[in-house]
Tab-separated table of C-alpha atoms in Angstrom:
chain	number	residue	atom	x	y	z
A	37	UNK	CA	-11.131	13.467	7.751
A	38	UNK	CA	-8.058	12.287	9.090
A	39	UNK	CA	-4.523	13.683	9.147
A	40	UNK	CA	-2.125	11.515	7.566
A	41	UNK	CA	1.516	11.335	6.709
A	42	UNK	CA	3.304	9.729	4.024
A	43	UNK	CA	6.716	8.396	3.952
A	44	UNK	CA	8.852	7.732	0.600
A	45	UNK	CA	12.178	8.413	-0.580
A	46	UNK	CA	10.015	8.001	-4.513
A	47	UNK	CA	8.671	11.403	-5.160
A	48	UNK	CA	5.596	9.941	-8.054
A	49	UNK	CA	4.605	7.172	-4.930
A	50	UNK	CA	4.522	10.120	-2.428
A	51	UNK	CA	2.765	12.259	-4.921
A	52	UNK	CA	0.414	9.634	-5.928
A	53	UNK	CA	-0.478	8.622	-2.487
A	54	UNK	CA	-1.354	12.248	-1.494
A	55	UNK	CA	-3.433	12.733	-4.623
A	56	UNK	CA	-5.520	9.664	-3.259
A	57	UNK	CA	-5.843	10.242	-0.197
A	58	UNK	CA	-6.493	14.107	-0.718
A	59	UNK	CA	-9.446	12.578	-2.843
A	60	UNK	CA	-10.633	11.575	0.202
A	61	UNK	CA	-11.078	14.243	1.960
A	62	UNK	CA	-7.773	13.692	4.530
A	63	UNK	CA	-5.419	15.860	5.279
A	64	UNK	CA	-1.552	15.018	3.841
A	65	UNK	CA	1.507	15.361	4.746
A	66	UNK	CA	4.364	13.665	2.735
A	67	UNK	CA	8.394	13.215	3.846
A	68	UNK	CA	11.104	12.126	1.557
A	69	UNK	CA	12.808	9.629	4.225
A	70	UNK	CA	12.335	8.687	7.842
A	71	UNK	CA	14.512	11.442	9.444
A	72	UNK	CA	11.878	14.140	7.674
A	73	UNK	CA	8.985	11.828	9.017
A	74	UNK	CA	10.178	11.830	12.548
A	75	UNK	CA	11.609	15.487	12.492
A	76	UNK	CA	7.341	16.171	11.564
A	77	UNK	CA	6.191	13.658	13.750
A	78	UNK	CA	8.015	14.878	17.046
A	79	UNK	CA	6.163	18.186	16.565
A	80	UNK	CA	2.984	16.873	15.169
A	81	UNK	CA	0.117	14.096	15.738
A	82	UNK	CA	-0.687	12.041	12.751
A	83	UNK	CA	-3.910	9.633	12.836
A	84	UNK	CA	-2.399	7.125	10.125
A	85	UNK	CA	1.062	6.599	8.804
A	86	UNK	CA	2.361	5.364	5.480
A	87	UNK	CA	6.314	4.317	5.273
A	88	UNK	CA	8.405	2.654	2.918
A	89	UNK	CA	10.461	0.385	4.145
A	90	UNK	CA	13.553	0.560	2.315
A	91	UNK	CA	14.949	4.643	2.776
A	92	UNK	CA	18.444	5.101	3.094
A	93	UNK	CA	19.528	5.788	6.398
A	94	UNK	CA	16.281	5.788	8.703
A	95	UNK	CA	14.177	2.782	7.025
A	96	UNK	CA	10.427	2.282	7.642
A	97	UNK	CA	11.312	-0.529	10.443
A	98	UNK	CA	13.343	2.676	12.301
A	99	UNK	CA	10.234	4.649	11.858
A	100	UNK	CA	7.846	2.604	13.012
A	101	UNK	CA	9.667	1.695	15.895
A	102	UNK	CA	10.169	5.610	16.824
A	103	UNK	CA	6.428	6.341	16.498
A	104	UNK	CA	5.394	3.585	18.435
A	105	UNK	CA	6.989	5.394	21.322
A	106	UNK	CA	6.251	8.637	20.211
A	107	UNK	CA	2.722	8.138	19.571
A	108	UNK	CA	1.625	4.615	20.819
A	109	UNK	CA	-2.032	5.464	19.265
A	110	UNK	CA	-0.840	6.047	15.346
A	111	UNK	CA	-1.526	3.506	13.629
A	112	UNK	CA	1.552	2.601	11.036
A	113	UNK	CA	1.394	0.905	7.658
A	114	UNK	CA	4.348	-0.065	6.040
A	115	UNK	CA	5.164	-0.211	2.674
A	116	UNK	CA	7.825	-2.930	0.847
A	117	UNK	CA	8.538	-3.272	-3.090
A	118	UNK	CA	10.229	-6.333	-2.388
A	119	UNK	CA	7.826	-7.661	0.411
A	120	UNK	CA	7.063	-11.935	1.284
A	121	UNK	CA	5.492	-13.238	4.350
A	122	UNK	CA	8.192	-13.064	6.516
A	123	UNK	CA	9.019	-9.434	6.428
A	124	UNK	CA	5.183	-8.550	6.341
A	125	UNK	CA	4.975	-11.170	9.920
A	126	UNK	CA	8.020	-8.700	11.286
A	127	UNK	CA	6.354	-5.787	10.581
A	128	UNK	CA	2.791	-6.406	12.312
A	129	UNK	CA	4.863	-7.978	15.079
A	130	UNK	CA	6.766	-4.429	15.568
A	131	UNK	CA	3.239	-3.263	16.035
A	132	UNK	CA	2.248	-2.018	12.447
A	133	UNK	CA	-1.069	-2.039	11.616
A	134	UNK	CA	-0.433	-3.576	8.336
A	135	UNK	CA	1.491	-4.099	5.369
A	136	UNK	CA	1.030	-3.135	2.173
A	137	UNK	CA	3.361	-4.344	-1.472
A	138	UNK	CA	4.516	-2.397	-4.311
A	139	UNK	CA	2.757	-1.457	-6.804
A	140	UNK	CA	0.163	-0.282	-4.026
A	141	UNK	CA	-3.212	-1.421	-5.076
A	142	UNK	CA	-6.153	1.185	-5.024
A	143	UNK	CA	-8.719	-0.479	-3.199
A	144	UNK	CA	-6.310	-2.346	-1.096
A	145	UNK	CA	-4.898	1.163	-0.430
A	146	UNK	CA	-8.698	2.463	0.628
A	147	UNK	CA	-9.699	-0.606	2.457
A	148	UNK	CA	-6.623	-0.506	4.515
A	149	UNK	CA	-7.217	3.260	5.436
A	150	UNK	CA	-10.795	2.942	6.527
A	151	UNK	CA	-9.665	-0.171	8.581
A	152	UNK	CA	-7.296	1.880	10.415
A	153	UNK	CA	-9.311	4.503	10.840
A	154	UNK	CA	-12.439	2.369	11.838
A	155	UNK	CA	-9.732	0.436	14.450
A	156	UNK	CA	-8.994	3.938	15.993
A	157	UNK	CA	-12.414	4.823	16.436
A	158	UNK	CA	-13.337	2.395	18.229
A	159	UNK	CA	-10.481	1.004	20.120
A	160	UNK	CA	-9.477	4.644	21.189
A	161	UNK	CA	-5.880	4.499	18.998
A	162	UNK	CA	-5.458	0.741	20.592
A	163	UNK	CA	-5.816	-2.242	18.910
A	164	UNK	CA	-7.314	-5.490	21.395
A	165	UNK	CA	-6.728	-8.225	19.734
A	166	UNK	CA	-3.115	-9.404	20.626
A	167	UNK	CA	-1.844	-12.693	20.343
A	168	UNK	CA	1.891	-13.155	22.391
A	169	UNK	CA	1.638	-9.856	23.430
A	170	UNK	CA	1.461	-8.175	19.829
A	171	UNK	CA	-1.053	-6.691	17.318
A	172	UNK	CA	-2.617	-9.242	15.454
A	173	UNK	CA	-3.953	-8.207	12.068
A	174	UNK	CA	-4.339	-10.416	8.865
A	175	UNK	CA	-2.187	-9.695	6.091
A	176	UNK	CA	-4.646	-9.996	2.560
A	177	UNK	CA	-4.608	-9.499	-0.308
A	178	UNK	CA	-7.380	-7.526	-2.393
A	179	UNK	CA	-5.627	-6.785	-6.252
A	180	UNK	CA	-7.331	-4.021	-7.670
A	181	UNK	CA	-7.402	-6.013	-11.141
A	182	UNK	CA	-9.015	-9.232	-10.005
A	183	UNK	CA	-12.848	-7.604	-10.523
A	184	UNK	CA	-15.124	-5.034	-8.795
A	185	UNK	CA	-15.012	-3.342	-5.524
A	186	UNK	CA	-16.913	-1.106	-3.356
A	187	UNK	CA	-15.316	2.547	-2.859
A	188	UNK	CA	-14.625	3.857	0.655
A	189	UNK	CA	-16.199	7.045	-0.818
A	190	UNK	CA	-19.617	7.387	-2.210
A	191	UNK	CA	-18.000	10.298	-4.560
A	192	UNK	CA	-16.311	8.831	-7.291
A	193	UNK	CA	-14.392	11.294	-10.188
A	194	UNK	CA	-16.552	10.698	-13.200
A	195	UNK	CA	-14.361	10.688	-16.482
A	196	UNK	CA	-14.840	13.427	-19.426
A	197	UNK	CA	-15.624	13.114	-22.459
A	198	UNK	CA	-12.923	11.322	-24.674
A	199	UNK	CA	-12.095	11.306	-28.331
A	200	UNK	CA	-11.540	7.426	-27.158
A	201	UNK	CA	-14.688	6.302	-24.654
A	202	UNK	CA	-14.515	3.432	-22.860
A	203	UNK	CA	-17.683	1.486	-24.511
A	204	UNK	CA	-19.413	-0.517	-21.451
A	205	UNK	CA	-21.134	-1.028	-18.017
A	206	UNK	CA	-20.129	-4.080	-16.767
A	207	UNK	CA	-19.360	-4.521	-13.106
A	208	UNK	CA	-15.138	-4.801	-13.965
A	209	UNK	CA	-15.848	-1.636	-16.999
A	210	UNK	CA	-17.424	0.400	-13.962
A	211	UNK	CA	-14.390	-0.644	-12.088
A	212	UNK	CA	-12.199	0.174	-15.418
A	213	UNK	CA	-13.350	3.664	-15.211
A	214	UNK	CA	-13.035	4.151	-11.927
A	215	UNK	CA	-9.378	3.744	-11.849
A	216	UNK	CA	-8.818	5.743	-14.251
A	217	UNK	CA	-10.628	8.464	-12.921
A	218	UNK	CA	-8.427	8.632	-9.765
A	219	UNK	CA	-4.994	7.922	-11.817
A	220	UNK	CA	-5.503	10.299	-14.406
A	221	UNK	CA	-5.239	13.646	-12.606
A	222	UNK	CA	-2.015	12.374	-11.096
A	223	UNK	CA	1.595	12.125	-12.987
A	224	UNK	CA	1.890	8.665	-11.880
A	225	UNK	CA	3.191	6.067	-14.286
A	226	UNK	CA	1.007	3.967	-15.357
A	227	UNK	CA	1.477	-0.085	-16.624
A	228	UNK	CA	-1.263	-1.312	-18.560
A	229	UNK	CA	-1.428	-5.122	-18.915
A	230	UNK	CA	-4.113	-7.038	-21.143
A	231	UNK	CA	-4.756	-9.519	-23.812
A	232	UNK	CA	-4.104	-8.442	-27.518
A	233	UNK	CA	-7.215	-6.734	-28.620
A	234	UNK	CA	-8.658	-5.663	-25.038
A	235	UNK	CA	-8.043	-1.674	-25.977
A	236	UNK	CA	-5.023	-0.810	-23.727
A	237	UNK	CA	-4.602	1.794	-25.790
A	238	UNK	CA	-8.294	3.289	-25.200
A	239	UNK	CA	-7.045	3.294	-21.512
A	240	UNK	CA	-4.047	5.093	-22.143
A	241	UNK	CA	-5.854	7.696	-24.425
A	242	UNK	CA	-8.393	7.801	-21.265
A	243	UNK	CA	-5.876	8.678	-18.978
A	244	UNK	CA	-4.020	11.173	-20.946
A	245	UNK	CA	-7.299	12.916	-21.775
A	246	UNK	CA	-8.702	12.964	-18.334
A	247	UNK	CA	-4.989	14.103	-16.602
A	248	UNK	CA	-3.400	17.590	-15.976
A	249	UNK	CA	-1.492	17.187	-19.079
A	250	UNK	CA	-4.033	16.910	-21.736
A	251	UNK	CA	-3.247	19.948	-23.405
A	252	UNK	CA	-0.012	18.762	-23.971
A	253	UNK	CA	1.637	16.103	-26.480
A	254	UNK	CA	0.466	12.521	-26.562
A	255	UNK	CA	3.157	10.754	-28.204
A	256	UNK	CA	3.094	6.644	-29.076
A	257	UNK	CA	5.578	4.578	-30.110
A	258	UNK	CA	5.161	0.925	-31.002
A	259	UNK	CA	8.090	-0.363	-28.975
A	260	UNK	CA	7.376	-3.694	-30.780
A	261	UNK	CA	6.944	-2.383	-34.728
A	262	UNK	CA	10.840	-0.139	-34.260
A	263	UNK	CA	13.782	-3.093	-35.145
A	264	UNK	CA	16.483	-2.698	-32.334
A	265	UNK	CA	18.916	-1.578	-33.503
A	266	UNK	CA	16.557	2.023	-33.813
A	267	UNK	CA	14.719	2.008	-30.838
A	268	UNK	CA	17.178	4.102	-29.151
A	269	UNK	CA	17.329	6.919	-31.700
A	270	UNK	CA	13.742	6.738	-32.081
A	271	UNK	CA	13.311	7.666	-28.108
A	272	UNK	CA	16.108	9.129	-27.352
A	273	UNK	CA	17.067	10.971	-30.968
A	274	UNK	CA	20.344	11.420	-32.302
A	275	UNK	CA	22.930	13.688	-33.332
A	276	UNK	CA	23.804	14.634	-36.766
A	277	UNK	CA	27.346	12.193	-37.825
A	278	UNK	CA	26.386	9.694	-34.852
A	279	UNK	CA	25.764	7.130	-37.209
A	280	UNK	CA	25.875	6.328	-41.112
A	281	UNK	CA	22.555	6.911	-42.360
A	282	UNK	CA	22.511	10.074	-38.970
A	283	UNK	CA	22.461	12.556	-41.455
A	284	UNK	CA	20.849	14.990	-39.578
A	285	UNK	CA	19.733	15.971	-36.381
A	286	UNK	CA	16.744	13.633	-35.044
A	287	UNK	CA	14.223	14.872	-31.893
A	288	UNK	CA	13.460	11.214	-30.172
A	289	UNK	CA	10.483	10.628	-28.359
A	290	UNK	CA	10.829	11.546	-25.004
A	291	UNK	CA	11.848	15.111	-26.318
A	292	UNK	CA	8.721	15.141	-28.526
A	293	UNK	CA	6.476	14.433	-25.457
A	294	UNK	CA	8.697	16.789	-22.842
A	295	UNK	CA	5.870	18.352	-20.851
A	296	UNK	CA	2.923	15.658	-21.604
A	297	UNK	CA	2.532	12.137	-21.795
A	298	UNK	CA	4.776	9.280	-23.918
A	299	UNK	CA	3.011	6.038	-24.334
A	300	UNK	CA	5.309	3.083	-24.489
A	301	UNK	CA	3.086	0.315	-26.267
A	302	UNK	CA	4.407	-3.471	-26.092
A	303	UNK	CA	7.217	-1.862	-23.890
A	304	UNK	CA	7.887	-5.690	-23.439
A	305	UNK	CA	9.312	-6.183	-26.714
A	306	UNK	CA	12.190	-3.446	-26.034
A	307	UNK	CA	15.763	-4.448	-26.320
A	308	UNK	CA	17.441	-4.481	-22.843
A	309	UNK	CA	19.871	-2.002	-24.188
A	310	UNK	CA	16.780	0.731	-24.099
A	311	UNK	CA	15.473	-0.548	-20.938
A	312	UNK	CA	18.606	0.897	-19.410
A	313	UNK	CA	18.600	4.085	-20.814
A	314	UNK	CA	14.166	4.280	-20.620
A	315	UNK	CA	15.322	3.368	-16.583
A	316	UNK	CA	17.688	6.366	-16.359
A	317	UNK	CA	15.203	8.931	-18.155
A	318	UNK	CA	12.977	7.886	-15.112
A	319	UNK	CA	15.268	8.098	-12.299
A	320	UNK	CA	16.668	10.955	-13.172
A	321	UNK	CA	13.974	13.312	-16.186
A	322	UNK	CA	17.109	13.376	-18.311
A	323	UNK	CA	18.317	12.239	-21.294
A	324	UNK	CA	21.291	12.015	-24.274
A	325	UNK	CA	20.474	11.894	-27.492
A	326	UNK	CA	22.356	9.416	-29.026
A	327	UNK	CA	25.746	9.982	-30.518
A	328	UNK	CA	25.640	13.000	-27.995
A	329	UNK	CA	27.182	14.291	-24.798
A	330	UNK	CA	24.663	17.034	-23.374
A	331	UNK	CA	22.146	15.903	-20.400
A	332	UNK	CA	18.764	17.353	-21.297
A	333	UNK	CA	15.718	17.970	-18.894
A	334	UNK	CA	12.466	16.629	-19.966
A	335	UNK	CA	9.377	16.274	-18.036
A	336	UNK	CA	7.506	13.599	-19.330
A	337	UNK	CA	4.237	10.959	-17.541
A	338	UNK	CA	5.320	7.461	-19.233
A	339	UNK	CA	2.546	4.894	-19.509
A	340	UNK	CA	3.195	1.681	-20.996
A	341	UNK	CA	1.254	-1.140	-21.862
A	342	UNK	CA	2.198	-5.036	-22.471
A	343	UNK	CA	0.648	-8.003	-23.531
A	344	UNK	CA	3.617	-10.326	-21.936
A	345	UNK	CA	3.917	-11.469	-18.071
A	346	UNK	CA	7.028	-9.131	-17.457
A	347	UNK	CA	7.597	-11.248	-14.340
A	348	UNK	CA	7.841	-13.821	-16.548
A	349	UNK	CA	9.987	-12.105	-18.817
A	350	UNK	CA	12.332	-11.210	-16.178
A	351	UNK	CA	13.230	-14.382	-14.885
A	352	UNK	CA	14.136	-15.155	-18.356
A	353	UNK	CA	16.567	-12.612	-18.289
A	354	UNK	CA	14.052	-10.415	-20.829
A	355	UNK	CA	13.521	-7.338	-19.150
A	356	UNK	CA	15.016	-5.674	-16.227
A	357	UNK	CA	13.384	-5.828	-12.475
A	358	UNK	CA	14.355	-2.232	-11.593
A	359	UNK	CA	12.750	-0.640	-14.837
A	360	UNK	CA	9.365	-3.174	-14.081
A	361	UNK	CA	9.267	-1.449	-10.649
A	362	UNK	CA	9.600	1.926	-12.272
A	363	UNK	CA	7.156	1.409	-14.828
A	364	UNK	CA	4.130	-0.558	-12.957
A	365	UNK	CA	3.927	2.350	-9.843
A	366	UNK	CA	-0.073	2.007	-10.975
A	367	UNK	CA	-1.288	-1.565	-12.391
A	368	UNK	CA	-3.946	-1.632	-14.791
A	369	UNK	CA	-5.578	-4.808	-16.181
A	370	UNK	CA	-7.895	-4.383	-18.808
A	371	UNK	CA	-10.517	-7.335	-18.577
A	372	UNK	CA	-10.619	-10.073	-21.751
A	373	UNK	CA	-14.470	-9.995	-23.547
A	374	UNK	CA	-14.905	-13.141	-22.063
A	375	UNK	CA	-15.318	-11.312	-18.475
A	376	UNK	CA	-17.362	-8.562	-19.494
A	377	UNK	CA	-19.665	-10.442	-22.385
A	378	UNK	CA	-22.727	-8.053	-21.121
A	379	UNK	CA	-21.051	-5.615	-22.761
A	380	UNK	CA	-21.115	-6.867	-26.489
A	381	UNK	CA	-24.841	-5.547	-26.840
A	382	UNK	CA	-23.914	-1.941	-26.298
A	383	UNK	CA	-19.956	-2.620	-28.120
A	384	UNK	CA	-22.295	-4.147	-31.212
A	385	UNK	CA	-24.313	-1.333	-31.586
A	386	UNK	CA	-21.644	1.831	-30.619
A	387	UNK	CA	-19.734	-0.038	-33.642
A	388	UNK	CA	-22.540	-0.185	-36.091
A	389	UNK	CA	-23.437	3.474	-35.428
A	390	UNK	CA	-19.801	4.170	-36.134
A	391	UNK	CA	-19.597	2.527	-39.752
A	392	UNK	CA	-22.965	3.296	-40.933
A	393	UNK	CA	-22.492	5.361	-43.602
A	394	UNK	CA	-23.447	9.083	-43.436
A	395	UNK	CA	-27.022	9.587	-43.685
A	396	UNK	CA	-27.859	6.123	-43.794
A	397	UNK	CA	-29.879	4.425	-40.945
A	398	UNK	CA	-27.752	2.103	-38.869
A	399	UNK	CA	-28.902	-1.579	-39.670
A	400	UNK	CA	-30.522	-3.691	-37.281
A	401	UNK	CA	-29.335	-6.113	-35.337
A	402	UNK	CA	-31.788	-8.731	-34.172
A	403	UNK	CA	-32.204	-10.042	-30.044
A	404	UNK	CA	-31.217	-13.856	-31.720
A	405	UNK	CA	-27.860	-12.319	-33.531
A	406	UNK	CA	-27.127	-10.848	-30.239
A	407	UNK	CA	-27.260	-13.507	-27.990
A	408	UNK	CA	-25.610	-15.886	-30.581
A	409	UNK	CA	-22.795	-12.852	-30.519
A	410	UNK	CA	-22.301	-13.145	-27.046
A	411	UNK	CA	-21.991	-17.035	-27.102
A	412	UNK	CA	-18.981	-16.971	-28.928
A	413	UNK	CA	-15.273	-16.876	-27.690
A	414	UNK	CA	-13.759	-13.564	-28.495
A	415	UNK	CA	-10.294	-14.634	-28.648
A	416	UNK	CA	-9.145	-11.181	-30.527
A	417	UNK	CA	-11.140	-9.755	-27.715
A	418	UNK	CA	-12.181	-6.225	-28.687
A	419	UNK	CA	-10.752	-6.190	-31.908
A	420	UNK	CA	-11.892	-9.271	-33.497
A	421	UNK	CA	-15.411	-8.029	-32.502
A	422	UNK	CA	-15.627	-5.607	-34.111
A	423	UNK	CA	-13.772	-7.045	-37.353
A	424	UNK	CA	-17.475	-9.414	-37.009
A	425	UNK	CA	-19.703	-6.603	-36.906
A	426	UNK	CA	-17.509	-4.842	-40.321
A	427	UNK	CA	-18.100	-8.087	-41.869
A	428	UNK	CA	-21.724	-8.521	-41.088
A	429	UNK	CA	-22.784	-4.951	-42.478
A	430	UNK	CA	-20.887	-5.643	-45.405
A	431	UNK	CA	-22.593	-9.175	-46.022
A	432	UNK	CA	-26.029	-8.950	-44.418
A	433	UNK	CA	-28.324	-7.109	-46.917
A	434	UNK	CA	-30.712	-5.868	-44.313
A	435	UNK	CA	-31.304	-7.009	-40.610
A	436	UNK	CA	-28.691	-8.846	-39.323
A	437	UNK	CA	-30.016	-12.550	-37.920
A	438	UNK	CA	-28.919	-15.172	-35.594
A	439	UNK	CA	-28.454	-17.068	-38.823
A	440	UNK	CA	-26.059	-15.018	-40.750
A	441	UNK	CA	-23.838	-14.714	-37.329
A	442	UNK	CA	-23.907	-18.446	-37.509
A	443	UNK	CA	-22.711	-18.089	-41.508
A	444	UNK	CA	-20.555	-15.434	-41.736
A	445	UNK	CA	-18.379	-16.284	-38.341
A	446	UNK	CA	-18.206	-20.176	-39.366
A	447	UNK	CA	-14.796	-22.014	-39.761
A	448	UNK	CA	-16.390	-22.892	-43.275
A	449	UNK	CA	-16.668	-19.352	-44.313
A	450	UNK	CA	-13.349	-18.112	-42.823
């Protein structure tokens, strides 16, 4: 167990850093800027810590540069939402031990941690390898979306039961699940990126049903399916006269969810108009209805999910950088079918259990229909699987065969 300290002028980063590492088994200690952090640190020995770089006032660079004299043997890692090589070389040449980007990455986050920790161990608090006089360490990358990873514990959270399971055991499902599991107690917000299909909204129902909050509301809202000119009354409500067809008082979104968790599906499709007021909710748990002038409180866990690049989007002019950095504190990428095709066998058959009619046997599918089922490109991903599987209990009078995947999936037939 180590003692560590954490350094962030963003309360849901500090808060979802300490749930984390608490996980672990360290001890935490969290500061809301860099005069806290050296106020703590001038009375207290930390093993490892975590700064921001951009504070007002005393910045991360100030901090590290004040520990390094106050305790030459704590190893620093500093922490940039708008990082590139060149501040990342400045850092470890100040003598951090590395450098992390926003949104921090879970098992860049652990790996980091253990190789501090492992570095201290050894070397005694000193790092050896120098190069001009200076730390050397390699700044990497290791994206917690880009596929599996070991865990730095061998104690993982195991997710409950959900009206919404996440069907699967591939390598990057395990891997799925086990991010969830550590984001879900926390009130982090959450930014769910995938493919249309991949069941971004299974992971959202996941996380609200495994967090703190589950007793609470879960409330949806299509940001895509509302026209734009009503996406603002239909999060932020209205007040009775605000507008012609206003004619009474309307309760938006965020107040419907106030205490639980509001899911902001294809929050890529909003008009930039909401993404301004979405941005201020955030920064500051208050809203306005609209065609009001009273600030109400709310306490609400967004998660939102997108099928768009939103970096993309932004340099179009789409969607604003600020509210992207708000929104994406944790990044989730729910894998295509295409990655995690050993998982159609147990999809096909969770499916056909769930459409076999009540007290009715669930048909058989044979070994041949299976393979030929997992040789196919799943472009509607999830979704257009099991449209397939509807379709072949429909058509298939008995067993279902190789050959009537082959028939009933055909460009002829469709």
């Amino acid at each position: 167990m180590a003692k560590i300290l954490v350094v962030d002028d963003e309360r849901s980063i500090r808060n979802t850093l300490m749930d984390i590492l608490e996980s672990e088994n360290h001890e935490v200690v969290v500061a809301a800027n860099g005069e806290i952090a050296l106020e703590k640190a001038a009375t207290e020995t930390f093993d490892l810590v975590f700064s921001d770089i951009k504070m007002p006032k005393v910045d991360g660079i100030e901090v590290l540069e004040t520990m390094k004299k106050l305790h030459p043997e704590t190893k620093m890692i500093l922490i940039s939402g708008h990082g590139n090589i060149e501040t990342a070389v400045e850092c470890i040449k100040k003598g951090a031990f590395d450098f992390i980007e926003k949104p921090i990455e879970f098992d860049r986050l652990l790996t980091v941690v253990k190789d501090a920790l492992s570095a201290s161990s050894q070397h005694g608090g000193m790092v050896h390898s120098v190069i001009g006089g200076e730390p050397e360490k390699k700044v990497v990358s290791a994206p917690v979306n880009d596929g599996p990873a070991a865990s730095s514990s061998s104690k993982e959270p195991v997710l409950v039961a959900s009206s919404h399971p996440m069907i699967g055991e591939s390598p990057v499902m395990n891997h799925l699940k086990a991010i969830i599991s550590r984001v879900a107690p926390t009130d982090a917000r959450v930014l769910i990126t995938g493919e249309n299909g991949t069941g971004k909204e299974v992971v959202a129902r996941s996380i609200f049903e495994n967090s703190n909050r589950k007793n609470m509301p879960f409330v949806e809202v299509n940001c895509a399916a509302i026209p734009s000119e009503l996406i603002e009354s239909e999060l932020f409500g209205h007040e009775k006269g605000s507008f012609t067809s206003a004619v009474k008082q309307r309760i938006g979104k965020f107040e419907q969810a106030d205490g639980g968790t509001l899911f902001l599906d294809e929050v890529g499709d909003m008009s930039l108009s909401a993404q301004t007021k979405v941005l201020r909710v955030l920064q500051e748990n208050e809203l306005t209805r609209v065609g009001g002038d009273k600030s109400l409180k709310v306490n609400v866990r967004v998660i939102a999910a997108t099928n768009k690049d939103l970096k993309k989007e932004i340099s179009l002019g789409n969607f604003r950088e600020d509210l992207y950095h708000r929104l994406n504190v944790i990044p989730i990428h729910v894998p295509p079918l295409r990655e995690r095709k050993t998982d159609i066998p147990i999809l096909v058959n969770h499916f056909i259990k769930q459409m076999a009619p009540e007290g009715e046997e669930p048909k058989v599918v044979t070994p041949e229909a299976i393979e030929a089922l997992m040789n196919m490109e799943w472009t509607g991903n999830i979704r257009e699987l099991r449209n397939v599987v509807e379709r072949l209990l429909i058509l298939c009078p008995s067993e279902i065969t190789a050959q009537d995947v082959e028939m009933f999936t055909s460009s002829s037939f469709l």
